[in-house]
mmCIF file of C-alpha atoms and ligand atoms in Angstrom:
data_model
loop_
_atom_site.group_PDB
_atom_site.id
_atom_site.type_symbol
_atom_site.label_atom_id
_atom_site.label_comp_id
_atom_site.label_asym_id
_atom_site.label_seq_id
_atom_site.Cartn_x
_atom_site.Cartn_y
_atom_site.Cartn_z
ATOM 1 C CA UNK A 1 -6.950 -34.832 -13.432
ATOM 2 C CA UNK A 2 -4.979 -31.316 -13.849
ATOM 3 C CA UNK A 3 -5.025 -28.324 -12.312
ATOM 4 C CA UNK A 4 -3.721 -24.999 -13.340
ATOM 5 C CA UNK A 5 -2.602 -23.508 -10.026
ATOM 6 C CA UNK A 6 0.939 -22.085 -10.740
ATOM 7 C CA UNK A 7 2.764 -20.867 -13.933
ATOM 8 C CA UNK A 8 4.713 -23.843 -12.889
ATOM 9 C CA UNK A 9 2.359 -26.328 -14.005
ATOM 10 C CA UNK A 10 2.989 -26.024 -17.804
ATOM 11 C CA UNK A 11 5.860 -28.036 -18.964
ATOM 12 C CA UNK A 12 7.911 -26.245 -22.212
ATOM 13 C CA UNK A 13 5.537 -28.953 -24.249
ATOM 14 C CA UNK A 14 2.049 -28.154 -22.601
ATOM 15 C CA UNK A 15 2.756 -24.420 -23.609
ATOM 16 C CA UNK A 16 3.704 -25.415 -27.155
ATOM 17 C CA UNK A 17 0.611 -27.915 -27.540
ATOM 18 C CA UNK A 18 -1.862 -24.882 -26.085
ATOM 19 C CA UNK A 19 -0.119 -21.970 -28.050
ATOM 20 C CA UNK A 20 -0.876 -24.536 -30.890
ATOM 21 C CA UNK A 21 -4.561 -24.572 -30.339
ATOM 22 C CA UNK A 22 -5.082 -20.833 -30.175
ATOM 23 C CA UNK A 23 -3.233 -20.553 -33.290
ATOM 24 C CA UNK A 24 -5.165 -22.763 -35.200
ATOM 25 C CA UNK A 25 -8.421 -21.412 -33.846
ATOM 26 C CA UNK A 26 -7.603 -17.503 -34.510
ATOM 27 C CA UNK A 27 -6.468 -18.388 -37.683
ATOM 28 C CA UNK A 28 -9.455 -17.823 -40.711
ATOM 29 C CA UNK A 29 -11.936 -19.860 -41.209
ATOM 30 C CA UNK A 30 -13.166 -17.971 -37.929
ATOM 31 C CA UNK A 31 -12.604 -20.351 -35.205
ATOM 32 C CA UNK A 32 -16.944 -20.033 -34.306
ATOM 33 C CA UNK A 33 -17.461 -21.863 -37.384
ATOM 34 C CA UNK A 34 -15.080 -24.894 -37.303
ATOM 35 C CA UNK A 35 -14.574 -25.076 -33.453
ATOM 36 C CA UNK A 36 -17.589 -23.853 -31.859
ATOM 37 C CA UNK A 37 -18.685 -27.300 -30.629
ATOM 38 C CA UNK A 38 -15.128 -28.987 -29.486
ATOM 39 C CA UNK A 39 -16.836 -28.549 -25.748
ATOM 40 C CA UNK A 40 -20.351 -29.279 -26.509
ATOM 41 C CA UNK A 41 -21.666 -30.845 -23.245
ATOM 42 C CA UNK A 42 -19.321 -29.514 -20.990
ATOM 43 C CA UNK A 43 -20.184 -27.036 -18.432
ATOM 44 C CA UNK A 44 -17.685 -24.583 -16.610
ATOM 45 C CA UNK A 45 -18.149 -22.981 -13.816
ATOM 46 C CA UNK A 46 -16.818 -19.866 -12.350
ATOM 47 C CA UNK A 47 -16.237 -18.929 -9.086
ATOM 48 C CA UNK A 48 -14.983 -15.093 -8.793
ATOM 49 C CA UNK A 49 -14.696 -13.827 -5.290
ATOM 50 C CA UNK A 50 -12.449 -11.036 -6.032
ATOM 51 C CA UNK A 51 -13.343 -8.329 -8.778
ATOM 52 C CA UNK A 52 -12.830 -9.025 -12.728
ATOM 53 C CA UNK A 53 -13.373 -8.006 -15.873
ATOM 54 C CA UNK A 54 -11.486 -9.515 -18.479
ATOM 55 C CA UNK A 55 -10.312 -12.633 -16.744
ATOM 56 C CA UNK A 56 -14.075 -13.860 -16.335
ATOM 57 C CA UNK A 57 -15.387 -12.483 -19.360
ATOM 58 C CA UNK A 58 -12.582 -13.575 -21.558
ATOM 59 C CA UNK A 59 -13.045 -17.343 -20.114
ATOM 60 C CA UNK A 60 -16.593 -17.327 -19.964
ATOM 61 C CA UNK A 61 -16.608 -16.396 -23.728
ATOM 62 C CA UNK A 62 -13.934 -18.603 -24.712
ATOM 63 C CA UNK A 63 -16.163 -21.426 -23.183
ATOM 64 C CA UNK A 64 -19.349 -19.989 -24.953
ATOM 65 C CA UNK A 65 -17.368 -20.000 -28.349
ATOM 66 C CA UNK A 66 -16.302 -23.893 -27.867
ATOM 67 C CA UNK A 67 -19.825 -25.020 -27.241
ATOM 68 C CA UNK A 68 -19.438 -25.351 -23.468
ATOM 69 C CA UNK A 69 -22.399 -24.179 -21.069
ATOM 70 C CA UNK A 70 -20.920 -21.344 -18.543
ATOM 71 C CA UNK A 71 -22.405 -20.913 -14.786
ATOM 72 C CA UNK A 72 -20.977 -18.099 -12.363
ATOM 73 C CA UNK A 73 -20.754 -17.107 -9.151
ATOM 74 C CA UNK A 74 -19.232 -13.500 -9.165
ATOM 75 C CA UNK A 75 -21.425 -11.823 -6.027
ATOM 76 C CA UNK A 76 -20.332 -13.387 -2.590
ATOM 77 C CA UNK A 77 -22.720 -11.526 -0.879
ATOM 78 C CA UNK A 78 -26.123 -13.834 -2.854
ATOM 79 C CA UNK A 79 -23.523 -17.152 -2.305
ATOM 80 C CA UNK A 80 -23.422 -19.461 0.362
ATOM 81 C CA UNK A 81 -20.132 -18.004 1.790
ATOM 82 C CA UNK A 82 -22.734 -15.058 3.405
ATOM 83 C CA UNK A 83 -23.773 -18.047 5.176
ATOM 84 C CA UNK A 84 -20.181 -18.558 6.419
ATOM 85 C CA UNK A 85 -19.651 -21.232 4.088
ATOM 86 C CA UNK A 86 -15.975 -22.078 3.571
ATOM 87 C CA UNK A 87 -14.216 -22.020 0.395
ATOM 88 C CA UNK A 88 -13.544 -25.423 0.631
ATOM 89 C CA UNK A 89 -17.254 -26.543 1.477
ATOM 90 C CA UNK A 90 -17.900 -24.439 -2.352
ATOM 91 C CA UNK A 91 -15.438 -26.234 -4.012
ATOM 92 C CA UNK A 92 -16.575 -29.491 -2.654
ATOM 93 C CA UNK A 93 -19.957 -28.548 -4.229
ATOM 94 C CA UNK A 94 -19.527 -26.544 -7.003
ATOM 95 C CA UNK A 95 -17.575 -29.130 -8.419
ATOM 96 C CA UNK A 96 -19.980 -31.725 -8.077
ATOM 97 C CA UNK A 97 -22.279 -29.726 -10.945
ATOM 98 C CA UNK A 98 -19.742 -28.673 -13.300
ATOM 99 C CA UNK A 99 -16.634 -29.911 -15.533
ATOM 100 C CA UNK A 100 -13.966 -27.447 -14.387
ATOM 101 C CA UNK A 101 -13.767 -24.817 -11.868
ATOM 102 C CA UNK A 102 -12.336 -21.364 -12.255
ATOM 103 C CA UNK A 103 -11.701 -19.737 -9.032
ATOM 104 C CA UNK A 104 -10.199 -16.456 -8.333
ATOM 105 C CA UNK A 105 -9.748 -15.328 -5.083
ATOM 106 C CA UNK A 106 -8.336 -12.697 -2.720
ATOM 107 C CA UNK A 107 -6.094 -15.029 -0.289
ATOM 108 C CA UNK A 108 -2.850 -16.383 -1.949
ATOM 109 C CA UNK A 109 -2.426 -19.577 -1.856
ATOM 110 C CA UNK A 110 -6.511 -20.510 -1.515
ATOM 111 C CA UNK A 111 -7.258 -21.727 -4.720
ATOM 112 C CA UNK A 112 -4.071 -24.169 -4.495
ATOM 113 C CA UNK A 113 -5.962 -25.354 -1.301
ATOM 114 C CA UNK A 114 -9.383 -25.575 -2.711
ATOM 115 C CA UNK A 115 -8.142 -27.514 -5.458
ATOM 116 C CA UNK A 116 -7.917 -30.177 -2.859
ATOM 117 C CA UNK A 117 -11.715 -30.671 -2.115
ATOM 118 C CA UNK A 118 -12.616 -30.553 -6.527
ATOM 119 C CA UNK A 119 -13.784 -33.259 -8.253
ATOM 120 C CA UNK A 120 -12.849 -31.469 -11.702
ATOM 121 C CA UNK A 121 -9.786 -29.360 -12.713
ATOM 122 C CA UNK A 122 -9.004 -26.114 -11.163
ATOM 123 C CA UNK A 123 -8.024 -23.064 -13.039
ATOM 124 C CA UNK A 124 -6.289 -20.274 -10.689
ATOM 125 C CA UNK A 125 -7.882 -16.776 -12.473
ATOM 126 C CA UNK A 126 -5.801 -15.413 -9.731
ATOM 127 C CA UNK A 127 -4.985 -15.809 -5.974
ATOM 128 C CA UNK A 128 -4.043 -12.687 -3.946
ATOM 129 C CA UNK A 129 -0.499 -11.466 -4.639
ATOM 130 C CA UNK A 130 0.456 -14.791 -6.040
ATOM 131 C CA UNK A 131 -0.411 -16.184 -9.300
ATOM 132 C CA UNK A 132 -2.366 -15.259 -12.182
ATOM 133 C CA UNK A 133 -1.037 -18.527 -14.721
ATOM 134 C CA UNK A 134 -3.505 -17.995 -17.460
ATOM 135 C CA UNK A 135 -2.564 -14.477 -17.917
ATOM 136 C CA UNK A 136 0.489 -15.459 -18.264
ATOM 137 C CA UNK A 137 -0.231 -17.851 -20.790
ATOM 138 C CA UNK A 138 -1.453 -14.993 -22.979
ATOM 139 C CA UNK A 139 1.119 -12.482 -22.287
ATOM 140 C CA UNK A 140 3.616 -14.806 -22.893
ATOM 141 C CA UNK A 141 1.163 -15.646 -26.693
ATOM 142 C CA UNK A 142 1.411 -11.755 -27.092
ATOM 143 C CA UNK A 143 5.001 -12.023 -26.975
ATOM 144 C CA UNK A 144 5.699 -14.648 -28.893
ATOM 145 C CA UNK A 145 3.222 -13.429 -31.439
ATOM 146 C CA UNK A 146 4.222 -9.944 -31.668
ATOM 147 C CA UNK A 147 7.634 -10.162 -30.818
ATOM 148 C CA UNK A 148 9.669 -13.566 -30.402
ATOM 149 C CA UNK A 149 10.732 -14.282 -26.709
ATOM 150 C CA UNK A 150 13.764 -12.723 -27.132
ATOM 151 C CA UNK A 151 15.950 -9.579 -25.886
ATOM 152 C CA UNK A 152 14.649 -7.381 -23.110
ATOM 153 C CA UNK A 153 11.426 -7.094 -21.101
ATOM 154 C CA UNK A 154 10.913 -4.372 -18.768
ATOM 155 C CA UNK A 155 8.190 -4.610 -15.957
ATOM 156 C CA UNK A 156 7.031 -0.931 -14.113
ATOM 157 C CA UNK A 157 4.153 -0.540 -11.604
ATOM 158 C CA UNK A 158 3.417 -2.318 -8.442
ATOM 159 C CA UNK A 159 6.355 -5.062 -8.573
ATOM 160 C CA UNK A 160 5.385 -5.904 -4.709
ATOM 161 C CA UNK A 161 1.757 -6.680 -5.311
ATOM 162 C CA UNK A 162 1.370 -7.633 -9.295
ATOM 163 C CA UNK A 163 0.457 -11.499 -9.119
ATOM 164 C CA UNK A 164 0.941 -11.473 -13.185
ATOM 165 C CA UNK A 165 4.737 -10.962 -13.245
ATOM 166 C CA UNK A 166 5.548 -13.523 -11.096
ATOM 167 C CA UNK A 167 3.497 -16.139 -13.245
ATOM 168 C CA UNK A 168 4.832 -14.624 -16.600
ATOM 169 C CA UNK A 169 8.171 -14.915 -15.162
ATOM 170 C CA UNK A 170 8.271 -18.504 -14.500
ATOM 171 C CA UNK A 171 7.378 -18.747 -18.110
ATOM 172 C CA UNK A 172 9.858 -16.621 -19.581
ATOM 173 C CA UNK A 173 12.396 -18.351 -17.605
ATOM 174 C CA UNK A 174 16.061 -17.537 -19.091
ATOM 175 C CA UNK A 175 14.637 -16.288 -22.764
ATOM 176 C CA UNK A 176 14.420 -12.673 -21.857
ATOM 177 C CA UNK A 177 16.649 -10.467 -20.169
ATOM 178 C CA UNK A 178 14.380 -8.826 -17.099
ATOM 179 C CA UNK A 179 14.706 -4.864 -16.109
ATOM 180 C CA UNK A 180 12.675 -4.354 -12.694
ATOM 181 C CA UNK A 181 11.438 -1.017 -12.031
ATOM 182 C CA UNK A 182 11.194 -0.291 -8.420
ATOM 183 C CA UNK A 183 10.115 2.738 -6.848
ATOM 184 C CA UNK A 184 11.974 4.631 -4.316
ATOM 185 C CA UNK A 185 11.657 3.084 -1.243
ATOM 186 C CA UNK A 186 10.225 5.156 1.844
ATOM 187 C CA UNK A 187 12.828 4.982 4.496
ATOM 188 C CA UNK A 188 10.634 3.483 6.896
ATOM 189 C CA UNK A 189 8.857 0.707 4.980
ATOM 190 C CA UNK A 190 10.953 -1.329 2.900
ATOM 191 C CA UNK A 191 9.590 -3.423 -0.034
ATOM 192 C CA UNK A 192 10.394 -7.261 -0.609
ATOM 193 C CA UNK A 193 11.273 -8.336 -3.735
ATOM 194 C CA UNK A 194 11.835 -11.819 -3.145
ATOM 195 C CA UNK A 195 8.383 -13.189 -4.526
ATOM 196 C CA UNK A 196 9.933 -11.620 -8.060
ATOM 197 C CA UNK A 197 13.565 -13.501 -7.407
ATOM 198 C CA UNK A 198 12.214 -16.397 -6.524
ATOM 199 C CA UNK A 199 10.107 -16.623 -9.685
ATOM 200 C CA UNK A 200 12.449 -15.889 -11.915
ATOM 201 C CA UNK A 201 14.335 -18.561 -10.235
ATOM 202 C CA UNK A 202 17.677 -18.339 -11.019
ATOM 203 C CA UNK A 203 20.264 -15.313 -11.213
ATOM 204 C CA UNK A 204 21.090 -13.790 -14.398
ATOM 205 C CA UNK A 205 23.869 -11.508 -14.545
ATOM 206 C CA UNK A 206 22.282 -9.498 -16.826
ATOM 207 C CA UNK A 207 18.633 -8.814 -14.970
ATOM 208 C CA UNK A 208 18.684 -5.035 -13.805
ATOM 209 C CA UNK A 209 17.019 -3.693 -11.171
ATOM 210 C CA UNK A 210 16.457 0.141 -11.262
ATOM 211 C CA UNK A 211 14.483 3.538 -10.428
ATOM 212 C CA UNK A 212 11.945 4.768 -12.066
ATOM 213 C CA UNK A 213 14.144 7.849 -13.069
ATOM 214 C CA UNK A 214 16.431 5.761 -14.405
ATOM 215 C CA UNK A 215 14.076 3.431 -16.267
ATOM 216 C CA UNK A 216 12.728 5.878 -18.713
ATOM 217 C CA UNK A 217 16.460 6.324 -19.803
ATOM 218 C CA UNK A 218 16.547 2.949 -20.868
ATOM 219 C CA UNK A 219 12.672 2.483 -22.758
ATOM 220 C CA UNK A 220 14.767 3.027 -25.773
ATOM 221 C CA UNK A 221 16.636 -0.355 -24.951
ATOM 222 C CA UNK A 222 13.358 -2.619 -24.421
ATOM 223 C CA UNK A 223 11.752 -4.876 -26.603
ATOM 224 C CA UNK A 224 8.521 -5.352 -24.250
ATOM 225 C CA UNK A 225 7.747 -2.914 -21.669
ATOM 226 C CA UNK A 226 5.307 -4.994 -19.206
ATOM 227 C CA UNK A 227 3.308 -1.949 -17.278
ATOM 228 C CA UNK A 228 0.814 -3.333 -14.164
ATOM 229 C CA UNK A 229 -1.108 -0.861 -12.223
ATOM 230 C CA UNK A 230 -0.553 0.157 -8.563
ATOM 231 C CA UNK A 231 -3.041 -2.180 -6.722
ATOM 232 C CA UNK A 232 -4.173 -0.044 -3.837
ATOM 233 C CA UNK A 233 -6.217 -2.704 -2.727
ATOM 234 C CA UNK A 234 -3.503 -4.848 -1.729
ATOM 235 C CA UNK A 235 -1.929 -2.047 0.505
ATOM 236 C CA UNK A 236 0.786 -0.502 -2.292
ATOM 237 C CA UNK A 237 3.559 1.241 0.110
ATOM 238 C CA UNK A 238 3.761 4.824 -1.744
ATOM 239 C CA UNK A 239 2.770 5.422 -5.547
ATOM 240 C CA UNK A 240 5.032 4.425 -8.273
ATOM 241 C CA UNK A 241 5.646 7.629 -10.382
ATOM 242 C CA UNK A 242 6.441 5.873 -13.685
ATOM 243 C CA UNK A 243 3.617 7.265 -16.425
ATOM 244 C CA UNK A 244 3.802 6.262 -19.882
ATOM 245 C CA UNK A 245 2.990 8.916 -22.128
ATOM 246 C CA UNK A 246 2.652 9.530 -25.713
ATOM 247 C CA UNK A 247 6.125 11.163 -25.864
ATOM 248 C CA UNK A 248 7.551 9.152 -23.707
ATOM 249 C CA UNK A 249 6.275 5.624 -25.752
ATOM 250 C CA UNK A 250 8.139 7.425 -28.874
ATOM 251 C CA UNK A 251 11.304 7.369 -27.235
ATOM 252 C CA UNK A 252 11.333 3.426 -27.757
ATOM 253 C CA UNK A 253 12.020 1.037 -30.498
ATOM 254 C CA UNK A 254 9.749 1.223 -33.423
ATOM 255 C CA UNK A 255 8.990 -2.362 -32.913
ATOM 256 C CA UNK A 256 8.410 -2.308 -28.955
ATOM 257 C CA UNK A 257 5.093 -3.487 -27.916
ATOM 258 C CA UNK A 258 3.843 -2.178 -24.576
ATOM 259 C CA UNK A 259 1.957 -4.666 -22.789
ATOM 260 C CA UNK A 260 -0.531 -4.336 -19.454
ATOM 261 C CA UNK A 261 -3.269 -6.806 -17.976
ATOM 262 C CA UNK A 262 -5.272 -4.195 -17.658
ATOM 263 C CA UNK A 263 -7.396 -2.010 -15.453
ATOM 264 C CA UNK A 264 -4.926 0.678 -16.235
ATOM 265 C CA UNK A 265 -5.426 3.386 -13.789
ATOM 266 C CA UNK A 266 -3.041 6.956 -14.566
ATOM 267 C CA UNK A 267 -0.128 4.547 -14.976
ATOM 268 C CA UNK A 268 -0.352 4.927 -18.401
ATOM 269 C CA UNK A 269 -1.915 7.588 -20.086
ATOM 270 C CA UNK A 270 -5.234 7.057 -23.214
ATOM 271 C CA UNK A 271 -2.985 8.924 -25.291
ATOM 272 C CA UNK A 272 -0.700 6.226 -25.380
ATOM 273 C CA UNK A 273 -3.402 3.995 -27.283
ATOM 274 C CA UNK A 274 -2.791 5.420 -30.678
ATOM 275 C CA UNK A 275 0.911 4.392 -30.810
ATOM 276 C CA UNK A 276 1.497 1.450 -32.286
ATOM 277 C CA UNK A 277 3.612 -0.059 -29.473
ATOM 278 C CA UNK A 278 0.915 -0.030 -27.642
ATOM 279 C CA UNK A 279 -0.964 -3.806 -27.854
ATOM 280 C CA UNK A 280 -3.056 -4.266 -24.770
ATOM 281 C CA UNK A 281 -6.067 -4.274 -26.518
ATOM 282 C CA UNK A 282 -4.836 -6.982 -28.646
ATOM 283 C CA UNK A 283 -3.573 -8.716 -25.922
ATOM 284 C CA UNK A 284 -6.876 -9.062 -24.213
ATOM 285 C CA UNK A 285 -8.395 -10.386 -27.905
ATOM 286 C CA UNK A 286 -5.289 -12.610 -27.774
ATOM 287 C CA UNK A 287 -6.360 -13.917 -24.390
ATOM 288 C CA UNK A 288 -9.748 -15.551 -25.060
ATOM 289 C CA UNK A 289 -7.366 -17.472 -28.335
ATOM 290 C CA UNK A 290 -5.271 -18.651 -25.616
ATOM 291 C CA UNK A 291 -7.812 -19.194 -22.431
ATOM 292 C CA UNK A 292 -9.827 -21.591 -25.598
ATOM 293 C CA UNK A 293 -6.571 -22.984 -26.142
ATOM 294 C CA UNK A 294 -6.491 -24.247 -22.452
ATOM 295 C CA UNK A 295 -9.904 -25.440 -21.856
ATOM 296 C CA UNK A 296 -9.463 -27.668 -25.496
ATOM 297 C CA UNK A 297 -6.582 -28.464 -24.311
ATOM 298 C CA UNK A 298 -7.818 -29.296 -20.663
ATOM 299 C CA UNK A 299 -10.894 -30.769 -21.295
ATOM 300 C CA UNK A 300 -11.389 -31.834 -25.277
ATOM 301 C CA UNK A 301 -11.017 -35.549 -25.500
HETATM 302 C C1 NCD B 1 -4.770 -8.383 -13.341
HETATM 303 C C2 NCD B 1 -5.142 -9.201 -12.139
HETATM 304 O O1 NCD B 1 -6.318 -9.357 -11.815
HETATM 305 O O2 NCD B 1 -4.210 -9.677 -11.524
HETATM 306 N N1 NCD B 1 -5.774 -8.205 -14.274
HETATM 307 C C3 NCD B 1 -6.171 -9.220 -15.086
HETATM 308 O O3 NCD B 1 -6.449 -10.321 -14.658
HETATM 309 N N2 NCD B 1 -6.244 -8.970 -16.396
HETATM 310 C C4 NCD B 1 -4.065 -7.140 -12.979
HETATM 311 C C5 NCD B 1 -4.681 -6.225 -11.973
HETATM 312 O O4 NCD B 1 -5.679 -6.481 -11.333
HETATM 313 O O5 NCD B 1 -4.096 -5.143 -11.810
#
């Protein structure tokens, strides 16, 4: 049995064999009439105890699409864990019903430990600060779509908090140069980086690390600009000040995408939508190719 807990857990060839999947089923003949029963029987649950819009949608309906049967759990408050249920006590129930498990949850590193007490695989939608590996499955798709995982990926927002750079960096590995945008620093609370180095895990001499100010001086150097927003919920130290704006998107490459997970919040700007850098919508259609990639690929025998 396999779980997806960590960008770490797809080898170069499990990537390949998924990215394989998507492609064939978002190519035409549309994928709802030649695929739509490759998970007839199987039913997937989702556990969401952290907010979520595309992550459950986007794997609920990739589920839906395959044939599978979909039951959530997205209001803690009408769950057992009111009751002061522990997560683990869910998972050793939840999985009992169901095929696979997708659990997203505030506290990194607790859907790693849940994992322990399923029955069925475990997909991480997203732990804390920590990982987020099937988002990073499709931004990594987007990329290699739209662009070839090549030459220069900036990432701007909240570096300290965003759990989907981390995960997209283990996948990127040594492909793409990295430019990290940090925000000035206030004197008195100092931000780690660490989580980010130690993803990346390795030191390239050519990975920058700069300023906002200094960032938008080199958008016209980037082949992917990877924008999160500033998670306030997780305690962000001071606002990052980096906006994208119209103007400011036609300053790079004709053939730069701009990518985000998404919610945006002012981080980057509806005017922005128009230009065709920008992709994010795509790259939340992209997703449910790739998250019906996965569960073929995870469960289709
Ligand atoms: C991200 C997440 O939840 O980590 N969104 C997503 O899954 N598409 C980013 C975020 O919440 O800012």
């Amino acid at each position: 049995m396999r779980h997806i807990l960590t960008a770490r857990n797809f080898t170069p060839d499990d990537i390949n064999n998924i990215f394989r999947i998507a492609k064939d089923i978002e190519s035409p003949p549309p994928f709802f009439v030649h695929k739509a029963d490759r998970l007839a029987g199987k039913v997937i649950g989702t556990l969401f105890f952290e907010p979520s819009t595309r992550t459950r949608w986007s794997t609920e309906v990739a589920a839906l699409r395959l044939g599978a049967k979909v039951v959530t759990m997205d209001n803690v408050g009408n769950s057992s864990t009111a009751k002061g249920e522990s997560l683990a006590d869910t998972v050793r129930t939840c999985s009992q019903y169901v095929d696979a498990l997708v659990i997203r949850h505030p506290q990194a590193g607790s859907v790693a430990e849940a994992a322990q007490y399923s029955s069925v695989p475990v997909i991480n939608a997203g732990d804390g600060s920590n990982e987020h590996p099937t988002q990073a499955l499709l931004d990594l798709y987007t990329i290699w779509k739209l662009k070839d995982i090549q030459g220069t990926i900036m990432f701007t927002g909240d570096l300290e908090h965003s759990r989907t750079i981390p995960s997209l960096l283990q996948l990127i590995g040594a492909q793409m140069q990295a430019i990290f945008v940090k925000k000035r620093e206030a004197w008195d609370v100092p931000v780690n980086y660490d989580h980010l180095s130690s993803a990346r895990g390795f030191t390239r001499d050519f990975d920058r690390w700069v300023f906002e100010d200094e960032a938008i001086n080199l958008l016209p150097e980037v082949d992917v600009l990877y924008m999160t927003r500033h998670q306030a919920e997780r305690g962000l130290h001071g606002a990052p000040k980096f906006q994208m704006t119209k103007a400011l998107a036609e300053t790079m490459r004709q053939d730069a995408i701009i990518m985000h997970p998404l919610p945006r919040n002012n981080e980057l700007l509806e005017e922005v939508d128009d230009d065709p850098r920008a992709v994010y919508f795509q790259q939340v259609k992209l997703g449910m190719y790739v998250r019906m990639g996965l569960l073929c690929w995870l469960l289709h025998k």
